[in-house]
CSV table of C-alpha atoms and ligand atoms in Angstrom, one decimal:
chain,number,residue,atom,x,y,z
L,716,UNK,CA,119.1,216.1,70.6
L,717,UNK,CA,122.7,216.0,69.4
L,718,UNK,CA,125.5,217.6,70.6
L,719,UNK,CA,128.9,218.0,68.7
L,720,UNK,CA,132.4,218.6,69.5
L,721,UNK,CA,136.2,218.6,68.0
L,722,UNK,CA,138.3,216.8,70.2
L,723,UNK,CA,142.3,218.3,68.8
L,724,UNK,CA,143.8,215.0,71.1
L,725,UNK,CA,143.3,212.2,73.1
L,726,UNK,CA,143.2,214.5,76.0
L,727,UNK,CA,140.4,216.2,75.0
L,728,UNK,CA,138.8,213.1,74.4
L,729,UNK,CA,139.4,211.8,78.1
L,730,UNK,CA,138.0,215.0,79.0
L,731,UNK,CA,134.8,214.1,77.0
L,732,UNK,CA,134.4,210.7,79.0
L,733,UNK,CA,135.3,212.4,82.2
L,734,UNK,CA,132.2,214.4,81.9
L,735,UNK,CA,129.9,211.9,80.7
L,736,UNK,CA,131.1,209.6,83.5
L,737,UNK,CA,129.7,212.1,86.3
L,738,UNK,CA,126.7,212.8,84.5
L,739,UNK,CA,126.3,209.2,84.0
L,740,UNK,CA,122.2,207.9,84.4
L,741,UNK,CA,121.4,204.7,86.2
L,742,UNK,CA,121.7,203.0,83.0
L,743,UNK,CA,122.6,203.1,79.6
L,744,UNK,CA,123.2,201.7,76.5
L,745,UNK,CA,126.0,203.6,74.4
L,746,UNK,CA,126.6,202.7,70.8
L,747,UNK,CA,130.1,203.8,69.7
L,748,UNK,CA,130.5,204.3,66.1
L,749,UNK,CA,133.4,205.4,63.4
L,750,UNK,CA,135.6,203.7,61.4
L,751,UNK,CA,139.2,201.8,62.3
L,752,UNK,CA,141.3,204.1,64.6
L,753,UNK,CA,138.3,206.9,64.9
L,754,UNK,CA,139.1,206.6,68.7
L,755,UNK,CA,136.2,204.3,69.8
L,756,UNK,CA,138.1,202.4,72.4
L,757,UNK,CA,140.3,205.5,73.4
L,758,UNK,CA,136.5,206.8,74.4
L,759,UNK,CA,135.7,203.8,75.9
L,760,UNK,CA,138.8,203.2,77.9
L,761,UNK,CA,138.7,206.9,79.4
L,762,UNK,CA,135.1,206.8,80.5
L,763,UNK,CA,136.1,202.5,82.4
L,764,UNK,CA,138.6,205.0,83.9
L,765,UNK,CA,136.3,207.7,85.1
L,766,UNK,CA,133.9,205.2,86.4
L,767,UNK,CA,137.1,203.9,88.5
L,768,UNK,CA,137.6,200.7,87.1
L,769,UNK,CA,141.5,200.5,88.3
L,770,UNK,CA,142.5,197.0,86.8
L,771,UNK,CA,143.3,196.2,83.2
L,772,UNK,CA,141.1,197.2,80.5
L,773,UNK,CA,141.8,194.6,77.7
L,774,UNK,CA,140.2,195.5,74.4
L,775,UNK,CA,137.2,192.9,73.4
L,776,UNK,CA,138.6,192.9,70.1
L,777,UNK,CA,139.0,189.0,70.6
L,778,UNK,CA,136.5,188.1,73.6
L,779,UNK,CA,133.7,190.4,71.7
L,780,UNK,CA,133.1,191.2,75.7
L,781,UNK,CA,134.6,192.5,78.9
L,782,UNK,CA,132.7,192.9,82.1
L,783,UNK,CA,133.8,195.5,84.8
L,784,UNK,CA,132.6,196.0,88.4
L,785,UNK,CA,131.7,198.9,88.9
L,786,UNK,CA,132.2,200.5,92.7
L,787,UNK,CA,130.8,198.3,95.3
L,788,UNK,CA,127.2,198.4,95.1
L,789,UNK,CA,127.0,194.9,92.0
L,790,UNK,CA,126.7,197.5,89.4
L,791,UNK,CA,128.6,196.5,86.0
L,792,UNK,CA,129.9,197.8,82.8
L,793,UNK,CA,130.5,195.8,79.9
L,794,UNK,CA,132.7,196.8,76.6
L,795,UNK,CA,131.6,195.2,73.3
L,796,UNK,CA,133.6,194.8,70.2
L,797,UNK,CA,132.0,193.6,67.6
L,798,UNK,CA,134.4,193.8,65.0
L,799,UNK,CA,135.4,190.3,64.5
L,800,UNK,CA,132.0,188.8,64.9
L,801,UNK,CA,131.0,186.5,62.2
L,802,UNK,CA,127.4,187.0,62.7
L,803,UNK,CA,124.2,187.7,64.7
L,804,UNK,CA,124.4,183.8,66.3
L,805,UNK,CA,127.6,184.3,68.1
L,806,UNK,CA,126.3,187.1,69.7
L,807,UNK,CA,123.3,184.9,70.8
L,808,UNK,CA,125.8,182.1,71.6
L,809,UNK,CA,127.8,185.2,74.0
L,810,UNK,CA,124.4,184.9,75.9
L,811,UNK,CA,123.8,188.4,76.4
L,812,UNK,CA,120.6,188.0,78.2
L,813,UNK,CA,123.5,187.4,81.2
L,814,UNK,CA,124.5,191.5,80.5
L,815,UNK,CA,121.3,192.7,80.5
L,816,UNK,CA,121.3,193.9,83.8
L,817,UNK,CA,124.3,196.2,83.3
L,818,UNK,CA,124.7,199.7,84.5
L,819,UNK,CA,126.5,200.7,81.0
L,820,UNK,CA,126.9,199.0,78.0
L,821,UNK,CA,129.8,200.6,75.4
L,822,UNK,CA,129.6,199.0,72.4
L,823,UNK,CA,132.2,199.6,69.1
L,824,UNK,CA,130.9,198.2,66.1
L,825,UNK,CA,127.1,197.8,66.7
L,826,UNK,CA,126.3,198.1,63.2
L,827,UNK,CA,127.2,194.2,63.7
L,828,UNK,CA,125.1,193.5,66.4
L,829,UNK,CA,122.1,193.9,64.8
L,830,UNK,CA,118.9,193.0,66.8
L,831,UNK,CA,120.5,191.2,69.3
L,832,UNK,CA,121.8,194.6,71.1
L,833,UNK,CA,119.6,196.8,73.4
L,834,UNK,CA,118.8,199.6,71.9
L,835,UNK,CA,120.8,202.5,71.9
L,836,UNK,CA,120.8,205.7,74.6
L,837,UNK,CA,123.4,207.4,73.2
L,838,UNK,CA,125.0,207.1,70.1
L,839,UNK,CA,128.1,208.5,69.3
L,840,UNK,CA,129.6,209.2,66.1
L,841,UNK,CA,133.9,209.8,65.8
L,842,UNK,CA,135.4,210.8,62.5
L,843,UNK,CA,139.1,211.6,61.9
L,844,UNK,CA,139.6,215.4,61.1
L,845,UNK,CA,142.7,216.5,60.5
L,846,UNK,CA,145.1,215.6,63.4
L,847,UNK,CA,142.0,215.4,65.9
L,848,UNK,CA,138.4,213.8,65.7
L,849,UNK,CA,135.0,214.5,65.9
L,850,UNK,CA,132.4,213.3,68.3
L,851,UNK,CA,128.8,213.7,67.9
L,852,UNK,CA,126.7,213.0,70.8
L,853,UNK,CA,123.4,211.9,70.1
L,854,UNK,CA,120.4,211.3,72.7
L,855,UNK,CA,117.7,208.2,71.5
L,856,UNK,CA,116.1,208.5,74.7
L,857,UNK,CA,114.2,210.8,77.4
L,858,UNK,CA,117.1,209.2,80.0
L,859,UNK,CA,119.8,210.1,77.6
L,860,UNK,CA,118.7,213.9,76.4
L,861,UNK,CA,118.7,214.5,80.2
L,862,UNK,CA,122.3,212.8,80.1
L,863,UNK,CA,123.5,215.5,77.8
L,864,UNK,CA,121.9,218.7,79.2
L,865,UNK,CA,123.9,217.5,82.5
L,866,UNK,CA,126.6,217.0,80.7
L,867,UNK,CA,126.6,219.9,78.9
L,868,UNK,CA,126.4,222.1,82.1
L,869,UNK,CA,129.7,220.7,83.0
L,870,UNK,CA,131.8,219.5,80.0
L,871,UNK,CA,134.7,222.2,79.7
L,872,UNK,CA,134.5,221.2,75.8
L,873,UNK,CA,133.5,223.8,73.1
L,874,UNK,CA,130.5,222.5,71.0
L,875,UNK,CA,127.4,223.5,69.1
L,876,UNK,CA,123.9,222.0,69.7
H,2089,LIG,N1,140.8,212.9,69.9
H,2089,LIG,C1,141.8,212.3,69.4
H,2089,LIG,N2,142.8,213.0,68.8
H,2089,LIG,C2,143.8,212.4,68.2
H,2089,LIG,N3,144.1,211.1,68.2
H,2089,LIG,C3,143.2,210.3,68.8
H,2089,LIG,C4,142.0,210.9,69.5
H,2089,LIG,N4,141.3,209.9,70.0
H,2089,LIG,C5,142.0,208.8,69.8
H,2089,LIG,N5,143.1,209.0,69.0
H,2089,LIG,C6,144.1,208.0,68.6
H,2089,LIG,O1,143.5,207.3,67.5
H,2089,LIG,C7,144.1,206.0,67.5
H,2089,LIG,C8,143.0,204.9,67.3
H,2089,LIG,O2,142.2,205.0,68.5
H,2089,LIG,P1,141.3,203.8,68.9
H,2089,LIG,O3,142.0,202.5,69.0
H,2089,LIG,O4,140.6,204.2,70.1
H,2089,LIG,O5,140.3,203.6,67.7
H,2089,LIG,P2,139.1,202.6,67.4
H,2089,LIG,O6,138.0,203.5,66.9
H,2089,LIG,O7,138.8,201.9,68.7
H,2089,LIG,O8,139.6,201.7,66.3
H,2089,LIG,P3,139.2,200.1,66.0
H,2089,LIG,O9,137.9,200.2,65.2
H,2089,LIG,O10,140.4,199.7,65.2
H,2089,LIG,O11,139.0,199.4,67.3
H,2089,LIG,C9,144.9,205.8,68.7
H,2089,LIG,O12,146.3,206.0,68.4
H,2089,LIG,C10,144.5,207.0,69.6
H,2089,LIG,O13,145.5,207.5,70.5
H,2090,LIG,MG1,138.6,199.8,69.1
């Protein structure tokens, strides 16, 4: 199941993460793909938002991860950039076994992640067009195609199935 949408500004994109924020499941993995500037950490940083992280969100670029609590319950979300990874053994050496346990996983670049990521949920897919972009939603698992018929109930977005 995939769902796509034009987003015309980074508004629209906020609204986007808005809506998959309170649809969110109990867990997932999200791969976020597109090239430089597509708007993967514009995404990312809207939906930290929605789930009410207040505090900075810095972007991995360096770290390759930043962990967020998320309300007050021990759940956590964790934002991966994989850009400037050098290869699969520094993700190993990142010890993600730790992040397992996370609530959400966003991940930019996890074409270089490679076998040591979960598997994906969602994958989604931002291209420039024009001024805007586009985002295509699409479900890998029975958790996530229930993710996006909630969603699409309440996401005030124009799309096509
Ligand atoms: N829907 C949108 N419409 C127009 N501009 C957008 C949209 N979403 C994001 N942008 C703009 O695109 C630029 C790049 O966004 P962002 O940093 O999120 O990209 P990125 O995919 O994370 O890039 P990188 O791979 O370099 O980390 C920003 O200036 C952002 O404001
Ligand atoms: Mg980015």
């Amino acid at each position: 199941m995939s769902i796509d949408f034009f987003l015309p500004d980074t508004q629209s994109t906020e609204a986007l993460a808005e809506a998959l924020a309170q649809t969110l499941p109990e867990r997932a993995v999200v791969f976020l793909h597109g090239e430089l500037g597509a708007g993967k950490s514009t995404l990312a940083r809207a939906l930290l938002r929605a789930l009410g992280v207040t505090g900075p969100i810095k972007s991995p670029t360096y770290a390759l991860v930043e962990r967020y609590p998320l309300d007050g319950g021990g759940a956590e979300a964790v934002h991966l950039d994989l850009y400037r990874i050098a290869g699969v053994d520094e993700l190993e050496f990142l010890g993600l076994g730790d992040l397992a346990s996370a609530r959400l996983w966003l991940v930019e670049w996890p074409e270089k992640g490679g076998k040591a990521l979960p598997a994906a949920d969602l994958q989604i897919h931002l291209t420039v067009e024009g001024e805007g972009r586009r985002a295509e939603l699409r479900a890998n698992s029975q958790s996530a195609r229930d993710w996006l018929v909630r969603f699409s109930k309440i996401a005030g977005l124009t799309g096509s199935s």
